[in-house]
Short mmCIF file of C-alpha atoms and ligand atoms in Angstrom, two decimals:
data_model
loop_
_atom_site.label_atom_id
_atom_site.label_comp_id
_atom_site.label_asym_id
_atom_site.label_seq_id
_atom_site.Cartn_x
_atom_site.Cartn_y
_atom_site.Cartn_z
CA MET H 1 0.00 0.00 0.00
CA ARG H 2 1.06 3.62 -0.50
CA ILE H 3 1.27 5.09 2.99
CA LEU H 4 2.04 8.60 4.21
CA VAL H 5 3.56 8.79 7.66
CA ILE H 6 3.13 12.35 8.89
CA GLY H 7 5.53 12.97 11.76
CA GLY H 8 7.77 10.15 10.54
CA ASP H 9 10.93 11.67 12.04
CA GLY H 10 9.47 11.36 15.58
CA TYR H 11 9.53 8.60 18.19
CA CYS H 12 6.44 6.63 17.08
CA GLY H 13 6.59 7.79 13.45
CA TRP H 14 10.17 6.72 12.73
CA ALA H 15 9.64 3.22 14.13
CA THR H 16 6.37 2.95 12.20
CA ALA H 17 7.80 4.15 8.88
CA LEU H 18 10.61 1.58 9.06
CA HIS H 19 8.24 -1.20 10.10
CA LEU H 20 5.83 -0.49 7.25
CA SER H 21 8.69 -0.20 4.74
CA ALA H 22 10.15 -3.52 5.96
CA ARG H 23 6.73 -5.11 5.37
CA GLY H 24 6.84 -4.04 1.73
CA HIS H 25 4.66 -0.94 1.81
CA ASP H 26 5.53 2.15 -0.21
CA VAL H 27 6.19 4.72 2.52
CA THR H 28 6.57 8.48 2.35
CA ILE H 29 7.51 10.45 5.46
CA VAL H 30 6.11 13.97 5.79
CA ASP H 31 7.76 15.95 8.57
CA ASN H 32 8.85 19.58 8.92
CA LEU H 33 11.30 18.57 11.69
CA ILE H 34 9.74 21.07 14.06
CA ARG H 35 10.24 18.72 16.99
CA ARG H 36 14.03 19.00 16.55
CA ARG H 37 13.63 22.79 16.68
CA TRP H 38 11.43 22.63 19.81
CA ASP H 39 14.14 20.50 21.46
CA ALA H 40 16.76 23.14 20.60
CA GLU H 41 14.53 25.89 22.01
CA LEU H 42 14.05 24.01 25.27
CA GLY H 43 17.73 23.07 25.43
CA ILE H 44 16.95 19.33 25.52
CA THR H 45 18.24 16.41 23.46
CA SER H 46 17.25 12.83 22.92
CA LEU H 47 19.23 10.45 25.15
CA THR H 48 20.22 8.61 21.98
CA ARG H 49 22.08 10.47 19.25
CA ILE H 50 19.56 10.70 16.41
CA ALA H 51 20.93 11.12 12.90
CA PRO H 52 19.64 13.77 10.48
CA ILE H 53 16.63 12.51 8.52
CA GLU H 54 18.60 12.31 5.25
CA SER H 55 21.27 10.08 6.87
CA ARG H 56 18.59 7.93 8.48
CA LEU H 57 16.92 7.31 5.13
CA ARG H 58 20.21 6.72 3.29
CA GLU H 59 21.20 4.16 5.92
CA TRP H 60 17.82 2.42 5.65
CA HIS H 61 18.28 2.12 1.89
CA GLU H 62 21.83 0.81 2.24
CA ARG H 63 20.82 -1.78 4.85
CA THR H 64 17.66 -3.04 3.20
CA SER H 65 17.59 -1.79 -0.45
CA ARG H 66 14.22 -0.25 0.40
CA THR H 67 13.46 3.39 -0.21
CA ILE H 68 11.41 5.67 2.01
CA ALA H 69 10.60 9.00 0.37
CA TYR H 70 10.77 12.17 2.44
CA LEU H 71 8.85 15.44 2.07
CA SER H 72 9.76 18.37 4.28
CA ARG H 73 6.26 19.84 4.65
CA ASP H 74 4.21 21.42 7.38
CA VAL H 75 0.66 20.12 7.82
CA THR H 76 -0.46 23.54 9.01
CA VAL H 77 0.07 24.85 5.43
CA TYR H 78 -3.06 23.83 3.55
CA GLU H 79 -1.63 24.04 0.02
CA ASP H 80 1.24 21.78 1.04
CA VAL H 81 -1.13 19.17 2.43
CA CYS H 82 -3.24 19.17 -0.78
CA ARG H 83 -0.11 19.01 -2.95
CA THR H 84 1.22 16.11 -0.88
CA LEU H 85 -1.98 14.10 -1.30
CA ARG H 86 -2.10 14.86 -5.04
CA GLU H 87 1.52 13.83 -5.56
CA THR H 88 1.54 10.68 -3.44
CA ARG H 89 -2.04 9.37 -3.86
CA PRO H 90 -1.91 7.43 -0.56
CA HIS H 91 -4.16 4.53 0.40
CA ALA H 92 -3.57 5.38 4.05
CA ILE H 93 -2.33 8.39 5.99
CA VAL H 94 -0.94 7.89 9.47
CA HIS H 95 -1.01 11.21 11.30
CA PHE H 96 1.59 11.47 14.08
CA GLY H 97 2.63 15.04 13.19
CA GLN H 98 1.60 16.99 16.27
CA GLN H 99 2.97 18.66 19.38
CA ARG H 100 2.58 15.80 21.81
CA SER H 101 3.79 16.90 25.23
CA ALA H 102 1.29 17.79 27.94
CA PRO H 103 3.90 19.77 29.96
CA TYR H 104 4.94 21.73 26.82
CA SER H 105 1.34 22.81 26.34
CA MET H 106 1.19 24.03 29.95
CA ILE H 107 4.41 26.13 29.98
CA ASP H 108 2.59 29.39 29.30
CA HIS H 109 0.04 30.99 26.99
CA ASP H 110 2.44 30.98 24.04
CA HIS H 111 3.13 27.23 24.25
CA ALA H 112 -0.55 26.39 24.72
CA LEU H 113 -1.31 28.47 21.64
CA ARG H 114 1.46 26.89 19.58
CA THR H 115 0.15 23.46 20.54
CA HIS H 116 -3.39 24.36 19.56
CA LEU H 117 -2.40 26.02 16.27
CA ASN H 118 -0.10 23.20 15.25
CA ASN H 119 -2.40 20.34 16.19
CA THR H 120 -5.84 21.74 15.41
CA VAL H 121 -4.94 23.50 12.17
CA GLY H 122 -2.95 20.47 10.97
CA ASN H 123 -5.86 18.13 11.67
CA LEU H 124 -8.40 20.45 10.05
CA ASN H 125 -6.20 20.86 6.96
CA LEU H 126 -5.85 17.14 6.62
CA LEU H 127 -9.62 16.61 6.79
CA TRP H 128 -10.32 19.28 4.17
CA ALA H 129 -7.55 17.98 1.92
CA LEU H 130 -8.90 14.44 2.19
CA HIS H 131 -12.36 15.73 1.33
CA GLU H 132 -11.14 17.73 -1.68
CA VAL H 133 -8.26 15.62 -2.98
CA ALA H 134 -8.31 12.04 -1.64
CA PRO H 135 -11.71 11.09 -0.20
CA GLU H 136 -11.00 7.34 -0.56
CA ALA H 137 -7.84 7.41 1.56
CA HIS H 138 -8.03 5.98 5.10
CA LEU H 139 -6.99 8.36 7.87
CA VAL H 140 -5.26 6.67 10.80
CA LYS H 141 -5.04 9.39 13.41
CA LEU H 142 -3.15 9.22 16.69
CA GLY H 143 -5.39 10.21 19.56
CA THR H 144 -4.71 9.44 23.19
CA MET H 145 -6.19 7.54 26.12
CA GLY H 146 -5.87 10.81 28.06
CA GLU H 147 -8.84 12.19 26.12
CA TYR H 148 -11.10 10.26 28.49
CA GLY H 149 -9.47 11.43 31.73
CA THR H 150 -10.14 9.32 34.80
CA PRO H 151 -13.94 8.98 35.17
CA ASN H 152 -15.47 6.94 37.95
CA ILE H 153 -17.00 4.52 35.41
CA ASP H 154 -15.46 2.03 32.97
CA ILE H 155 -13.97 3.63 29.85
CA GLU H 156 -15.33 2.19 26.59
CA GLU H 157 -13.79 2.30 23.12
CA GLY H 158 -14.86 5.70 21.84
CA PHE H 159 -18.60 5.38 22.33
CA ILE H 160 -21.02 4.60 25.17
CA THR H 161 -24.66 3.59 25.02
CA ILE H 162 -26.70 5.81 27.34
CA GLU H 163 -30.28 5.53 28.48
CA HIS H 164 -31.70 8.91 29.39
CA LYS H 165 -35.31 9.69 30.32
CA GLY H 166 -36.53 6.53 28.67
CA ARG H 167 -34.56 6.97 25.41
CA THR H 168 -31.31 5.30 24.34
CA ASP H 169 -28.47 6.39 22.09
CA THR H 170 -24.82 5.47 21.44
CA LEU H 171 -22.75 8.63 21.85
CA PRO H 172 -19.09 9.64 22.03
CA PHE H 173 -17.67 8.70 25.43
CA PRO H 174 -17.44 11.79 27.72
CA LYS H 175 -14.03 13.47 27.65
CA GLN H 176 -12.13 15.06 30.53
CA PRO H 177 -8.65 15.80 29.17
CA GLY H 178 -5.91 16.83 31.59
CA SER H 179 -3.87 19.42 29.63
CA PHE H 180 -4.11 21.85 26.73
CA TYR H 181 -2.32 19.21 24.67
CA HIS H 182 -4.88 16.52 25.54
CA LEU H 183 -7.64 19.05 24.76
CA THR H 184 -6.37 19.31 21.15
CA LYS H 185 -6.86 15.57 20.75
CA VAL H 186 -10.47 15.83 21.90
CA SER H 187 -11.09 18.57 19.36
CA ASP H 188 -9.42 16.47 16.64
CA SER H 189 -11.68 13.53 17.48
CA ASP H 190 -14.81 15.69 17.23
CA GLN H 191 -13.68 17.08 13.89
CA ILE H 192 -12.79 13.69 12.43
CA TYR H 193 -16.13 12.21 13.51
CA PHE H 194 -17.92 15.19 11.96
CA ALA H 195 -15.97 14.83 8.68
CA CYS H 196 -16.83 11.14 8.44
CA ARG H 197 -20.54 11.83 9.01
CA THR H 198 -20.60 14.78 6.63
CA TRP H 199 -18.23 13.81 3.83
CA GLN H 200 -18.16 10.02 4.14
CA LEU H 201 -14.44 10.04 4.95
CA ARG H 202 -13.04 6.89 6.52
CA ALA H 203 -11.03 7.21 9.73
CA THR H 204 -9.56 5.30 12.64
CA ASP H 205 -8.83 7.28 15.80
CA LEU H 206 -6.22 5.41 17.82
CA ASN H 207 -6.49 6.38 21.46
CA GLN H 208 -2.98 5.38 22.32
CA GLY H 209 -1.69 4.93 25.85
CA ILE H 210 1.80 5.89 27.04
CA VAL H 211 4.49 4.34 24.86
CA TYR H 212 7.65 2.87 26.40
CA GLY H 213 10.79 1.29 25.02
CA ILE H 214 13.15 2.36 22.31
CA GLU H 215 14.05 -0.26 19.76
CA THR H 216 12.10 -2.13 17.15
CA PRO H 217 13.85 -4.79 15.01
CA GLU H 218 14.34 -2.17 12.28
CA THR H 219 15.72 0.70 14.40
CA PHE H 220 18.08 -1.83 16.01
CA LEU H 221 19.81 -2.62 12.69
CA SER H 222 22.49 0.07 12.99
CA ALA H 223 23.41 3.25 14.90
CA PRO H 224 22.09 5.78 12.34
CA LEU H 225 18.67 4.10 12.54
CA VAL H 226 18.37 4.46 16.32
CA ASN H 227 15.12 5.95 17.61
CA ARG H 228 14.82 9.05 19.77
CA PHE H 229 14.47 8.52 23.53
CA ASP H 230 13.18 11.41 25.61
CA TYR H 231 13.92 11.49 29.33
CA ASP H 232 13.50 15.19 30.18
CA GLY H 233 10.66 16.70 32.23
CA VAL H 234 8.82 18.00 29.15
CA TYR H 235 8.93 15.19 26.57
CA GLY H 236 10.04 12.17 28.60
CA THR H 237 7.22 9.76 29.40
CA VAL H 238 7.03 8.20 32.81
CA LEU H 239 8.57 4.71 32.43
CA ASN H 240 11.30 5.87 30.06
CA ARG H 241 12.10 8.65 32.55
CA PHE H 242 12.27 6.30 35.53
CA CYS H 243 14.73 4.03 33.68
CA VAL H 244 17.02 6.94 32.78
CA GLN H 245 16.77 8.31 36.32
CA ALA H 246 17.87 4.91 37.61
CA ALA H 247 20.82 4.92 35.19
CA LEU H 248 21.80 8.29 36.66
CA ARG H 249 21.32 6.94 40.21
CA HIS H 250 18.75 9.69 40.64
CA PRO H 251 15.65 9.12 42.80
CA LEU H 252 12.58 8.12 40.76
CA THR H 253 10.24 11.11 40.54
CA VAL H 254 6.78 9.83 41.46
CA TYR H 255 4.44 12.82 41.23
CA GLY H 256 2.07 13.08 44.19
CA ARG H 257 1.15 9.76 45.77
CA GLY H 258 1.68 7.84 42.52
CA GLY H 259 -1.83 6.38 42.47
CA GLN H 260 -2.29 7.76 38.92
CA THR H 261 -3.21 4.77 36.76
CA ARG H 262 -2.55 4.88 33.05
CA ALA H 263 -2.65 2.64 29.96
CA PHE H 264 0.70 1.63 28.39
CA LEU H 265 2.21 -0.18 25.43
CA ASP H 266 5.60 -1.13 24.03
CA ILE H 267 6.80 0.78 20.94
CA ARG H 268 6.92 -2.59 19.13
CA ASP H 269 3.18 -2.91 19.74
CA THR H 270 2.61 0.66 18.53
CA VAL H 271 3.95 -0.25 15.08
CA ALA H 272 1.98 -3.51 15.04
CA CYS H 273 -1.26 -1.70 15.92
CA ILE H 274 -0.77 0.90 13.19
CA GLU H 275 -0.23 -1.80 10.62
CA LEU H 276 -3.35 -3.69 11.78
CA ALA H 277 -5.43 -0.52 11.47
CA ILE H 278 -4.11 0.10 7.96
CA LEU H 279 -4.64 -3.45 6.75
CA ASN H 280 -8.21 -3.46 8.06
CA PRO H 281 -9.46 -0.03 6.97
CA ALA H 282 -12.59 1.75 8.13
CA GLU H 283 -15.50 1.81 5.66
CA PRO H 284 -16.46 5.03 3.83
CA GLY H 285 -18.32 7.20 6.35
CA GLU H 286 -17.06 5.14 9.27
CA TYR H 287 -15.37 6.80 12.25
CA ARG H 288 -14.04 4.16 14.61
CA VAL H 289 -12.03 4.41 17.79
CA PHE H 290 -9.55 1.81 19.03
CA ASN H 291 -8.07 2.02 22.51
CA GLN H 292 -4.44 1.30 21.70
CA PHE H 293 -2.72 -0.08 24.77
CA THR H 294 -1.79 -3.47 26.18
CA GLU H 295 -1.53 -3.03 29.97
CA VAL H 296 -2.53 -0.70 32.77
CA PHE H 297 -0.13 0.34 35.55
CA GLY H 298 -0.12 2.63 38.53
CA VAL H 299 2.77 5.12 38.52
CA LEU H 300 4.03 4.12 41.98
CA ALA H 301 3.90 0.42 41.07
CA LEU H 302 5.99 1.13 37.97
CA ALA H 303 8.54 3.07 39.99
CA ARG H 304 8.78 0.19 42.47
CA ARG H 305 9.46 -2.22 39.59
CA VAL H 306 12.19 0.00 38.18
CA GLU H 307 13.67 0.40 41.66
CA ALA H 308 13.77 -3.40 42.09
CA VAL H 309 15.32 -4.07 38.66
CA ALA H 310 17.90 -1.35 39.29
CA ARG H 311 18.75 -2.98 42.62
CA GLU H 312 19.42 -6.26 40.77
CA LEU H 313 21.86 -4.30 38.60
CA GLY H 314 23.58 -2.98 41.71
CA ILE H 315 22.01 0.48 41.43
CA LYS H 316 20.30 2.33 44.26
CA ALA H 317 17.51 4.51 42.87
CA PRO H 318 14.82 4.97 45.54
CA VAL H 319 11.34 6.29 44.94
CA LEU H 320 10.97 10.03 45.61
CA TYR H 321 7.48 11.39 46.23
CA TYR H 322 7.66 14.64 44.30
CA ASP H 323 5.18 17.48 44.80
CA ASN H 324 2.84 16.90 41.85
CA PRO H 325 3.42 19.68 39.28
CA ARG H 326 0.23 18.63 37.46
CA ALA H 327 -3.42 19.03 38.34
CA GLU H 328 -4.66 15.42 38.29
CA LYS H 329 -6.18 12.85 40.62
CA ASP H 330 -3.48 10.72 42.22
CA GLU H 331 -5.95 8.12 43.52
CA HIS H 332 -8.82 7.10 41.27
CA TYR H 333 -10.84 4.34 39.64
CA TYR H 334 -9.48 3.16 36.27
CA GLN H 335 -10.98 0.40 34.22
CA THR H 336 -10.91 0.39 30.44
CA VAL H 337 -11.30 -1.95 27.48
CA ASN H 338 -9.04 -2.57 24.49
CA THR H 339 -10.70 -5.38 22.56
CA ARG H 340 -10.84 -3.98 19.03
CA LEU H 341 -7.14 -4.28 18.18
CA MET H 342 -7.02 -7.70 19.86
CA ASP H 343 -9.94 -8.75 17.65
CA LEU H 344 -7.88 -7.72 14.61
CA GLY H 345 -5.07 -10.01 15.77
CA LEU H 346 -2.80 -7.99 18.07
CA THR H 347 -0.73 -10.25 20.32
CA PRO H 348 0.12 -7.94 23.19
CA ARG H 349 3.57 -7.85 24.73
CA HIS H 350 3.82 -7.55 28.47
CA LEU H 351 6.32 -5.35 30.18
CA ASP H 352 9.06 -7.57 31.56
CA ASP H 353 11.98 -6.87 33.85
CA ALA H 354 14.42 -7.68 31.04
CA LEU H 355 13.15 -4.68 29.06
CA ILE H 356 13.37 -2.43 32.11
CA ALA H 357 16.98 -3.60 32.61
CA GLN H 358 17.70 -2.95 28.92
CA LEU H 359 16.34 0.59 29.16
CA ILE H 360 18.42 1.28 32.27
CA GLU H 361 21.45 0.00 30.37
CA VAL H 362 20.70 2.32 27.42
CA GLY H 363 20.73 5.11 30.01
CA ILE H 364 24.04 3.92 31.43
CA ARG H 365 25.64 3.69 27.96
CA ASN H 366 24.55 7.26 27.21
CA VAL H 367 25.01 8.68 30.69
CA GLU H 368 27.25 11.50 29.48
CA ARG H 369 24.35 12.73 27.31
CA ILE H 370 21.97 13.07 30.28
CA ASP H 371 21.63 16.67 31.39
CA PRO H 372 20.81 16.58 35.12
CA ALA H 373 19.25 20.05 34.79
CA HIS H 374 16.40 18.53 32.74
CA VAL H 375 15.62 15.54 34.93
CA LEU H 376 13.27 17.22 37.40
CA PRO H 377 10.00 18.68 36.08
CA LYS H 378 9.86 22.47 35.77
CA VAL H 379 6.40 23.03 34.26
CA LYS H 380 3.58 23.51 36.76
CA TRP H 381 -0.05 23.13 35.71
CA ARG H 382 -1.14 25.92 38.04
CA GLY H 383 1.61 28.13 36.65
CA ALA H 384 4.19 30.42 38.14
CA GLU H 385 3.45 32.46 41.25
CA PRO H 386 0.98 35.24 40.30
CA ALA H 387 3.63 37.98 40.73
CA ALA H 388 6.09 36.23 38.38
CA ALA H 389 3.37 35.60 35.80
CA ALA H 390 2.30 39.26 35.93
CA GLU H 391 5.90 40.36 35.45
CA ARG H 392 6.29 38.08 32.40
CA ALA H 393 3.04 39.36 30.89
CA GLY H 394 4.44 42.91 31.27
P1 NAD C 401 7.33 13.16 18.50
O1 NAD C 401 7.38 14.55 19.00
O2 NAD C 401 8.51 12.28 18.75
O3 NAD C 401 7.08 13.17 16.91
C1 NAD C 401 6.17 14.02 16.28
C2 NAD C 401 6.73 14.36 14.90
O4 NAD C 401 5.76 15.17 14.21
C3 NAD C 401 8.02 15.16 14.97
O5 NAD C 401 9.01 14.57 14.16
C4 NAD C 401 7.62 16.54 14.45
O6 NAD C 401 8.67 17.22 13.78
C5 NAD C 401 6.43 16.22 13.55
N1 NAD C 401 5.50 17.35 13.40
C6 NAD C 401 4.90 18.06 14.41
N2 NAD C 401 4.15 19.04 13.88
C7 NAD C 401 4.25 18.95 12.54
C8 NAD C 401 3.70 19.70 11.47
N3 NAD C 401 2.95 20.77 11.67
N4 NAD C 401 3.97 19.32 10.19
C9 NAD C 401 4.79 18.24 9.95
N5 NAD C 401 5.35 17.50 10.95
C10 NAD C 401 5.09 17.87 12.22
O7 NAD C 401 6.00 12.49 19.07
P2 NAD C 401 5.64 10.93 19.23
O8 NAD C 401 5.92 10.52 20.61
O9 NAD C 401 6.19 10.16 18.10
O10 NAD C 401 4.06 11.00 19.09
C11 NAD C 401 3.45 10.87 17.81
C12 NAD C 401 1.94 10.94 17.95
O11 NAD C 401 1.48 9.90 18.79
C13 NAD C 401 1.45 12.26 18.57
O12 NAD C 401 0.30 12.69 17.91
C14 NAD C 401 1.13 11.88 19.99
O13 NAD C 401 0.12 12.70 20.49
C15 NAD C 401 0.69 10.45 19.85
N6 NAD C 401 0.93 9.67 21.08
C16 NAD C 401 2.20 9.52 21.57
C17 NAD C 401 2.40 8.80 22.74
C18 NAD C 401 3.77 8.61 23.36
O14 NAD C 401 3.86 8.05 24.47
N7 NAD C 401 4.84 9.02 22.70
C19 NAD C 401 1.29 8.22 23.40
C20 NAD C 401 0.01 8.41 22.87
C21 NAD C 401 -0.17 9.14 21.71
N1 USQ C 402 4.58 11.10 36.06
C1 USQ C 402 5.28 10.92 37.26
N2 USQ C 402 6.61 11.15 37.25
C2 USQ C 402 7.30 11.56 36.14
C3 USQ C 402 6.58 11.72 34.93
C4 USQ C 402 5.23 11.49 34.94
O1 USQ C 402 4.71 10.54 38.28
O2 USQ C 402 8.52 11.77 36.23
C5 USQ C 402 3.14 10.82 36.04
C6 USQ C 402 2.30 12.00 35.54
O3 USQ C 402 1.95 12.87 36.59
C7 USQ C 402 1.11 11.27 34.93
C8 USQ C 402 1.68 9.95 34.43
O4 USQ C 402 2.93 9.78 35.11
O5 USQ C 402 0.16 10.99 35.90
C9 USQ C 402 1.92 9.91 32.93
O6 USQ C 402 2.73 10.99 32.54
P1 USQ C 402 3.54 10.95 31.15
O7 USQ C 402 4.35 12.19 31.06
O8 USQ C 402 4.22 9.65 31.01
O9 USQ C 402 2.34 10.92 30.09
P2 USQ C 402 1.37 12.04 29.54
O10 USQ C 402 1.72 13.39 30.01
O11 USQ C 402 -0.03 11.58 29.77
O12 USQ C 402 1.68 12.04 27.98
C10 USQ C 402 2.20 10.91 27.26
C11 USQ C 402 2.63 11.40 25.89
C12 USQ C 402 1.40 11.92 25.13
C13 USQ C 402 0.33 10.84 25.11
C14 USQ C 402 0.00 10.33 26.50
C15 USQ C 402 -0.88 9.10 26.47
O13 USQ C 402 3.60 12.44 26.02
O14 USQ C 402 1.77 12.26 23.81
O15 USQ C 402 -0.83 11.34 24.52
O16 USQ C 402 1.22 9.91 27.15
S1 USQ C 402 -2.08 9.12 27.76
O17 USQ C 402 -1.38 9.29 29.04
O18 USQ C 402 -2.79 7.88 27.67
O19 USQ C 402 -2.92 10.28 27.51
#
């Protein structure tokens, strides 16, 4: 199949582009490399040394004789999105190309706005371009489990059947996102659903949980193919962060009481899920939601596991209860389903101690690249003290 991977230079996108190319698909990466610029602005770097996109693609070709095309385009520029669809005539479009950090979106007004402009305009452009240029193509859009928040009822896959005053309907599951970033995903979902109803587009919204791990068989082939690995307080996700903190012999930063429960999956399952969604496309007019995760963990329980594996490696990295910089419940009910991808044939991997040890070892091998100044979180959901905020606003 001809597949566009928007955001294909990023963590999930790079692994996915290589996986799909290895499986014989004709892959084009669209990425304006803005994430590399955001890193430079924040003064952060991936723990692993990621090669420039051109070197990555050259290496992939040399190793496998397969070619991945690359277009340096910004999805917030409508003409560029239309031109891309016209030129590449994709069967499927995987859309990873967004600002994906919750803390980034909570830094200040400017970063919330950038997140909204980038994500919402990009998504809207893509929907209009599909409508006008490629209405048959299947949109596979990355959403997030965080769209649902942590309600005191079981979370369904996208929709819930409600009986109200004697009448029944199946409606989008209520959303309670926890950051301006997560809010963009809710808006995207509403827009995609609307476009499918109105224009008969076909779309799969993948409400993905937190991704952990680094390597897939393809990124493991050689050093220039290595994936990015974020550990800092803005882009690092919780398990990856704990492993790098252990490598640094730094206490593991459990925010609040650590009772936050979240859905997780291995990066190798991310690429498998994307491929399953592509190979089993939605029907014209169909908007479907898959909850894309394999396991559910509490944050404190994860930290305890990392602490224990580190101990086996001779490393002391105790749990540190850190004043929660976010506004979120740190004790709550969490029960959710994920049957649709399993029904399509996903064989879920389970987090094992060997992987945790491997991630700690990646941290140890790259320890000189860890900047201790970026290990603790700096972004607070409730913002700076009022006086400091007033000063910044002039
Ligand atoms: P990432 O930051 O590593 O990669 C995103 C890529 O998109 C970057 O290469 C960036 O340059 C590109 N991009 C951003 N805006 C663009 C634009 N306007 N035009 C073209 N390219 C643009 O992020 P990731 O971790 O790979 O996440 C990918 C997607 O998966 C995101 O939508 C994210 O919300 C979702 N997701 C990620 C996780 C996770 O744990 N990493 C979990 C759930 C959902
Ligand atoms: N947390 C800690 N300590 C840390 C880092 C995080 O206790 O050092 C806690 C957070 O408070 C939160 C949980 O761990 O309760 C998860 O935080 P995270 O940073 O790993 O994940 P999150 O901010 O939710 O965002 C990540 C990705 C995002 C994706 C989302 C999936 O960055 O792109 O959408 O995971 S989900 O969480 O399902 O919404």
